[in-house]
Amino acid sequence: MKTLKFKLYSHKRNRYLKRMINASGVIYNHCIALPSRYYKMWGKHLSCTKLQSHIAKLRKRNPSWQSVGSQAVQDICQRIEKAYQLFFKHNKKGVRPPGFKKVKKYKSFTLKQAGYKFLGGNRVKIGNRVYQFWKSTQIEGTVKTLTIKRTPLGELFMVVVVDDVVKREIKFETGKIAGFDFGLKTFLTCSDSSSIESPQFLKQSLNTIKKASKQHSKKLKGSSNRERARKNLVRKHEDVSLRRRDWFWKLAHELTNKFDVLCFETLNLKGMQRLWGRKISDLAFGEFLQILEWIAKKKGKQVIFIDQWYPSSKTCFNCEHVLESLDLSVREWRCPSCQSVNGRDENAAREYLCSWGNKNAGLGDVRRAVPAIAV
């Protein structure tokens, strides 16, 4: 599967799509209320099939609901059912049931097999109206779903999921492999002793965002000045997100041009976010990996993930001695076996490379060959 995102042209007719999103929000809230009432009356969970049939009857009596395609309504019911199933399964872990959403903040609706048609060029027919979009890339493959998304600024985007049937062969052009360790002070530490620092875009713009947020909070609720201040605050956050994303794309292209195989550790990013909060959100390592995997797949390169519990930081790269414990504050440590001084991040990056190499035949003793391969 491949996901493509296109921006819709600004036009007066876009108000119909925004009305459809608002109507989808009303239907969503109604679908949230029905299972709750059903459970209070009968002590049972309302199944997705019964919910869909009931909403189908209500649509016939409500003209505004009829503007939303039947498949979009079915998708809403299916997403709510999926959220309830996750709640039933993981409620002891703190997972909450789906809740109500403000209609103005409702973001999207999704169409699957019907309700849309591509007319050639940059035109798409949704419902009974034709819309134009910025066709930044060709749509290749079978279209599975089409989603219309609304941003906090009111802009509309079209997200298309296609079945990517093209199978790309793995290309070994540079003959180089490398391991990378993610850190808080250094964004990436490579096994060839190089490091990549993160610009930390949120930290750079934090004072500007705080000022915009303060101006927004001072405005009278419901006033046009407050709406203007809200859009100004959203633009500040959007600017941070776009600059970070642009840097991720450039860095991903640079790494995939330099190496054929890239090894990373599987990280518990949600757990790290609970510990370090805004720092992890600013680094956005998960978003970078998604972009890197996309580009690597397109270029025929490999991204390998090492087991989360592999003791990379505690294993000496030179003699394979494993420490019993290593505090997170310790950035360098001396091996009690071979007396070599190991940098925490650099040693972990080399261990990721060795862990992958030891599982693949034909590479010989990777631990001895790392300096020659990675440079």
Coordinates of C-alpha atoms in Angstrom, one line a residue:
M1 CA 0.0 0.0 0.0
K2 CA 1.1 3.5 -0.8
T3 CA -0.3 6.8 0.5
L4 CA -0.4 10.0 -1.6
K5 CA -1.4 13.4 -0.4
F6 CA -2.7 16.3 -2.6
K7 CA -3.9 19.8 -1.8
L8 CA -7.2 20.9 -3.2
Y9 CA -7.5 24.2 -5.0
S10 CA -9.1 27.0 -2.9
H11 CA -12.6 27.5 -4.4
K12 CA -16.1 28.5 -3.3
R13 CA -17.4 25.0 -4.0
N14 CA -15.1 23.7 -1.3
R15 CA -17.7 24.8 1.2
Y16 CA -19.7 21.7 0.2
L17 CA -16.8 19.4 1.3
K18 CA -16.6 21.3 4.6
R19 CA -20.3 20.8 5.1
M20 CA -19.8 17.1 4.5
I21 CA -17.0 17.0 7.1
N22 CA -19.3 18.8 9.6
A23 CA -22.1 16.4 8.9
S24 CA -19.7 13.5 9.4
G25 CA -18.9 15.0 12.8
V26 CA -22.6 15.1 13.7
I27 CA -23.0 11.4 12.6
Y28 CA -19.9 10.4 14.5
N29 CA -21.2 11.9 17.8
H30 CA -24.6 10.3 17.2
C31 CA -22.8 6.9 16.7
I32 CA -21.0 7.5 19.9
A33 CA -24.2 8.2 21.9
L34 CA -26.2 5.2 20.5
P35 CA -23.9 2.4 22.0
S36 CA -24.0 4.2 25.4
R37 CA -27.8 4.3 25.4
Y38 CA -28.1 0.8 24.2
Y39 CA -25.8 -0.5 27.0
K40 CA -27.8 1.4 29.7
M41 CA -31.0 -0.1 28.4
W42 CA -30.0 -3.7 27.6
G43 CA -26.6 -4.2 29.2
K44 CA -25.1 -5.2 25.9
H45 CA -22.7 -3.7 23.3
L46 CA -24.3 -2.5 20.1
S47 CA -22.8 -4.3 17.2
C48 CA -21.4 -2.5 14.2
T49 CA -24.0 -4.2 11.9
K50 CA -27.0 -2.9 14.0
L51 CA -25.4 0.5 14.3
Q52 CA -25.0 0.8 10.5
S53 CA -28.5 -0.3 9.8
H54 CA -29.9 2.2 12.3
I55 CA -27.9 5.1 10.9
A56 CA -29.0 4.1 7.4
K57 CA -32.7 4.6 8.5
L58 CA -31.9 7.9 10.1
R59 CA -30.1 9.2 7.0
K60 CA -33.4 8.8 5.0
R61 CA -35.1 11.3 7.4
N62 CA -32.2 13.8 7.6
P63 CA -31.3 15.7 4.5
S64 CA -28.0 17.0 5.8
W65 CA -26.8 13.5 6.5
Q66 CA -27.6 12.4 3.0
S67 CA -24.8 14.7 1.7
V68 CA -22.3 12.3 3.3
G69 CA -21.8 9.2 1.2
S70 CA -23.1 5.9 2.5
Q71 CA -19.6 4.4 2.5
A72 CA -18.2 7.3 4.6
V73 CA -21.0 6.6 7.2
Q74 CA -20.0 2.9 7.2
D75 CA -16.4 3.8 7.7
I76 CA -17.3 6.0 10.7
C77 CA -19.2 3.0 12.3
Q78 CA -16.3 0.7 11.6
R79 CA -13.8 3.0 13.2
I80 CA -16.0 3.4 16.3
E81 CA -16.4 -0.4 16.5
K82 CA -12.6 -0.8 16.3
A83 CA -12.1 1.7 19.0
Y84 CA -14.5 -0.1 21.3
Q85 CA -12.8 -3.5 20.6
L86 CA -9.4 -2.0 21.6
F87 CA -11.1 -0.6 24.8
F88 CA -12.5 -4.0 25.7
K89 CA -9.2 -5.6 25.1
H90 CA -6.8 -3.1 26.8
N91 CA -9.0 -1.2 29.3
K92 CA -6.8 -2.4 32.1
K93 CA -3.9 -0.7 30.5
G94 CA -5.6 2.7 30.5
V95 CA -7.2 2.7 27.1
R96 CA -10.3 4.8 27.1
P97 CA -13.5 4.3 25.0
P98 CA -14.1 6.6 22.1
G99 CA -15.6 10.0 23.1
F100 CA -17.5 12.9 21.6
K101 CA -15.7 15.4 19.3
K102 CA -16.5 19.0 18.5
V103 CA -18.0 19.3 15.0
K104 CA -15.8 22.3 14.1
K105 CA -12.7 20.3 15.0
Y106 CA -13.8 17.1 13.1
K107 CA -11.2 16.5 10.4
S108 CA -12.1 14.1 7.7
F109 CA -14.3 11.5 6.0
T110 CA -13.3 8.5 4.0
L111 CA -14.7 7.0 0.8
K112 CA -13.8 3.4 -0.3
Q113 CA -15.2 1.8 -3.5
A114 CA -17.7 4.5 -4.5
G115 CA -18.6 8.1 -4.1
Y116 CA -15.7 9.5 -6.1
K117 CA -14.2 9.3 -9.6
F118 CA -11.0 10.6 -11.2
L119 CA -11.7 12.5 -14.4
G120 CA -8.2 12.8 -15.8
G121 CA -5.7 15.5 -15.3
N122 CA -6.0 17.1 -11.9
R123 CA -9.8 16.8 -11.5
V124 CA -11.8 14.5 -9.2
K125 CA -15.5 14.1 -8.8
I126 CA -16.8 13.7 -5.2
G127 CA -20.5 13.4 -5.0
N128 CA -22.1 15.5 -7.7
R129 CA -19.3 18.2 -7.9
V130 CA -15.9 18.3 -9.5
Y131 CA -12.8 19.6 -7.6
Q132 CA -9.3 20.4 -8.7
F133 CA -6.1 19.4 -6.8
W134 CA -2.4 20.0 -7.1
K135 CA -1.2 16.9 -8.9
S136 CA 2.4 16.7 -7.5
T137 CA 2.8 13.1 -8.5
Q138 CA 1.1 10.5 -10.7
I139 CA -1.4 8.1 -9.2
E140 CA -0.2 4.6 -10.1
G141 CA -2.0 1.5 -9.1
T142 CA -5.5 0.7 -7.9
V143 CA -7.1 3.3 -5.7
K144 CA -8.3 1.7 -2.4
T145 CA -9.6 4.7 -0.4
L146 CA -10.0 8.5 -0.8
T147 CA -10.0 10.7 2.3
I148 CA -10.8 14.4 2.4
K149 CA -9.0 16.1 5.4
R150 CA -9.5 19.6 6.8
T151 CA -6.6 21.4 8.6
P152 CA -7.1 23.7 11.5
L153 CA -6.6 26.6 9.0
G154 CA -9.5 25.4 6.9
E155 CA -7.4 24.1 4.0
L156 CA -8.5 20.8 2.3
F157 CA -6.3 17.9 1.4
M158 CA -7.0 14.7 -0.5
V159 CA -5.3 11.6 0.8
V160 CA -5.3 8.6 -1.6
V161 CA -4.3 5.1 -0.7
V162 CA -3.3 3.0 -3.7
D163 CA -2.2 -0.6 -4.0
D164 CA 1.5 -0.4 -4.9
V165 CA 2.0 -3.4 -7.2
V166 CA 5.5 -2.4 -8.3
K167 CA 8.0 -4.7 -6.6
R168 CA 11.4 -3.0 -6.4
E169 CA 14.6 -5.1 -6.1
I170 CA 17.1 -4.4 -3.4
K171 CA 20.0 -2.5 -4.9
F172 CA 23.6 -2.5 -3.5
E173 CA 25.2 0.5 -5.2
T174 CA 27.6 1.8 -2.6
G175 CA 28.4 -1.4 -0.8
K176 CA 28.2 0.3 2.6
I177 CA 26.2 -0.6 5.7
A178 CA 25.8 1.5 8.9
G179 CA 24.2 1.3 12.3
F180 CA 22.6 4.4 13.9
D181 CA 21.7 5.2 17.5
F182 CA 19.1 7.7 18.4
G183 CA 19.9 10.1 21.3
L184 CA 18.5 13.1 23.1
K185 CA 21.7 15.3 22.7
T186 CA 22.7 13.9 19.3
F187 CA 19.9 13.1 16.9
L188 CA 21.8 10.2 15.2
T189 CA 25.2 8.7 16.0
C190 CA 26.6 6.6 13.1
S191 CA 28.8 3.5 13.4
D192 CA 31.5 5.3 11.4
S193 CA 31.9 7.8 14.3
S194 CA 30.0 10.6 12.6
S195 CA 27.0 12.3 14.3
I196 CA 24.0 14.3 13.2
E197 CA 22.6 17.1 15.3
S198 CA 18.9 18.0 15.3
P199 CA 18.0 21.6 14.6
Q200 CA 15.2 21.3 17.3
F201 CA 12.8 23.5 15.4
L202 CA 10.3 23.7 18.2
K203 CA 12.9 24.9 20.6
Q204 CA 14.0 27.6 18.2
S205 CA 10.4 28.9 17.7
L206 CA 9.2 28.4 21.3
N207 CA 9.2 32.1 22.3
T208 CA 7.3 33.0 19.2
I209 CA 4.7 30.3 19.8
K210 CA 4.4 31.3 23.5
K211 CA 3.7 34.9 22.4
A212 CA 1.1 33.9 19.9
S213 CA -0.6 31.6 22.4
K214 CA -0.7 34.4 25.0
Q215 CA -2.3 36.8 22.5
H216 CA -4.9 34.1 21.6
S217 CA -5.8 33.5 25.3
K218 CA -6.4 37.2 25.9
K219 CA -9.0 37.5 23.1
L220 CA -12.8 37.3 23.8
K221 CA -14.2 33.9 23.1
G222 CA -16.4 33.8 20.0
S223 CA -14.9 37.1 18.6
S224 CA -13.3 37.5 15.2
N225 CA -10.1 38.7 16.8
R226 CA -9.8 35.4 18.7
E227 CA -10.3 33.5 15.5
R228 CA -7.6 35.6 13.8
A229 CA -5.3 34.9 16.8
R230 CA -6.1 31.2 16.6
K231 CA -5.1 31.0 13.0
N232 CA -1.9 32.9 13.7
L233 CA -1.0 30.3 16.4
V234 CA -1.8 27.4 14.1
R235 CA 0.5 28.9 11.4
K236 CA 3.4 29.1 13.9
H237 CA 3.0 25.4 14.8
E238 CA 2.6 24.5 11.1
D239 CA 5.7 26.4 10.2
V240 CA 7.7 24.3 12.8
S241 CA 6.2 21.1 11.4
L242 CA 6.9 21.9 7.8
R243 CA 10.6 22.9 8.5
R244 CA 11.2 19.8 10.5
R245 CA 9.6 17.6 7.8
D246 CA 11.7 19.3 5.0
W247 CA 14.9 18.5 7.0
F248 CA 13.8 14.9 7.5
W249 CA 13.3 14.4 3.7
K250 CA 16.7 15.9 2.9
L251 CA 18.5 13.8 5.6
A252 CA 16.7 10.6 4.5
H253 CA 17.9 11.2 0.9
E254 CA 21.4 11.9 2.1
L255 CA 21.6 8.7 4.2
T256 CA 20.1 6.4 1.5
N257 CA 22.5 7.8 -1.1
K258 CA 25.5 7.1 1.2
F259 CA 24.5 3.6 2.6
D260 CA 22.7 0.5 1.2
V261 CA 21.7 -0.9 4.6
L262 CA 20.7 1.2 7.6
C263 CA 20.3 -0.5 11.0
F264 CA 18.2 1.1 13.8
E265 CA 17.0 0.0 17.3
T266 CA 13.3 -0.6 17.9
L267 CA 12.4 2.2 20.4
N268 CA 9.4 2.6 22.7
L269 CA 8.8 6.2 21.7
K270 CA 5.6 6.6 23.7
G271 CA 7.4 5.5 26.9
M272 CA 10.2 7.9 26.1
Q273 CA 7.7 10.7 25.5
R274 CA 6.3 10.1 29.0
L275 CA 9.8 10.5 30.4
W276 CA 11.2 13.5 28.4
G277 CA 8.0 15.0 26.9
R278 CA 8.5 17.9 24.6
K279 CA 12.1 16.9 23.8
I280 CA 11.0 13.7 22.1
S281 CA 8.1 15.4 20.3
D282 CA 10.6 18.0 18.9
L283 CA 13.0 15.4 17.7
A284 CA 10.1 13.4 16.1
F285 CA 12.2 10.3 15.5
G286 CA 9.1 8.2 14.6
E287 CA 8.2 10.6 11.8
F288 CA 11.7 10.5 10.5
L289 CA 11.7 6.7 10.3
Q290 CA 8.5 6.7 8.3
I291 CA 10.0 9.0 5.8
L292 CA 13.3 7.1 5.7
E293 CA 11.5 3.8 5.1
W294 CA 9.5 5.4 2.2
I295 CA 12.6 6.7 0.5
A296 CA 14.6 3.5 1.1
K297 CA 11.8 1.4 -0.4
K298 CA 11.7 3.7 -3.4
K299 CA 15.4 3.5 -4.0
G300 CA 15.7 -0.2 -3.3
K301 CA 17.7 0.2 0.0
Q302 CA 17.1 -1.6 3.3
V303 CA 16.1 -0.3 6.7
I304 CA 16.7 -2.9 9.4
F305 CA 15.3 -2.7 13.0
I306 CA 17.2 -4.5 15.8
D307 CA 15.4 -6.0 18.8
Q308 CA 14.4 -3.4 21.5
W309 CA 16.0 -5.5 24.3
Y310 CA 19.3 -6.1 22.6
P311 CA 22.0 -4.8 25.1
S312 CA 23.7 -2.5 22.6
S313 CA 24.9 0.2 25.0
K314 CA 26.2 -2.3 27.6
T315 CA 28.1 -4.6 25.2
C316 CA 31.7 -3.7 24.5
F317 CA 32.3 -3.5 20.8
N318 CA 35.9 -4.7 21.0
C319 CA 35.6 -7.8 23.2
E320 CA 31.8 -8.4 23.5
H321 CA 31.8 -8.0 27.3
V322 CA 28.3 -7.2 28.6
L323 CA 27.9 -5.0 31.7
E324 CA 25.4 -6.0 34.4
S325 CA 24.0 -2.4 34.5
L326 CA 24.6 1.0 32.9
D327 CA 23.0 4.1 34.2
L328 CA 21.4 6.4 31.6
S329 CA 23.5 9.4 32.8
V330 CA 26.8 7.6 31.9
R331 CA 27.8 8.7 28.4
E332 CA 31.2 6.9 28.4
W333 CA 32.4 3.8 30.2
R334 CA 35.6 1.7 30.4
C335 CA 35.4 -2.0 29.7
P336 CA 36.6 -4.0 32.7
S337 CA 37.7 -6.8 30.3
C338 CA 39.8 -5.0 27.6
Q339 CA 40.1 -1.6 29.3
S340 CA 38.8 0.2 26.1
V341 CA 36.8 3.4 26.5
N342 CA 33.4 3.2 24.8
G343 CA 31.1 6.2 23.9
R344 CA 27.6 5.1 24.8
D345 CA 25.9 6.2 21.5
E346 CA 28.8 5.3 19.2
N347 CA 29.2 1.9 20.7
A348 CA 25.4 1.2 20.4
A349 CA 25.5 2.2 16.7
R350 CA 28.3 -0.3 16.0
E351 CA 26.5 -3.0 17.9
Y352 CA 23.4 -2.6 15.8
L353 CA 25.5 -3.1 12.7
C354 CA 27.1 -6.2 14.2
S355 CA 23.8 -7.6 15.3
W356 CA 22.4 -7.4 11.7
G357 CA 25.6 -8.7 10.2
N358 CA 25.8 -11.7 12.4
K359 CA 22.4 -12.8 11.2
N360 CA 23.2 -12.5 7.5
A361 CA 25.5 -15.1 5.8
G362 CA 28.3 -14.1 3.6
L363 CA 29.6 -11.1 5.6
G364 CA 32.2 -13.0 7.6
D365 CA 33.3 -11.5 11.0
V366 CA 31.3 -8.3 10.9
R367 CA 32.7 -7.1 14.2
R368 CA 36.2 -7.0 12.7
A369 CA 35.0 -5.6 9.4
V370 CA 32.9 -2.7 10.6
P371 CA 35.5 0.1 10.2
A372 CA 36.1 -1.0 6.6
I373 CA 32.5 -1.4 5.6
A374 CA 31.0 1.7 7.3
V375 CA 33.6 4.3 6.2

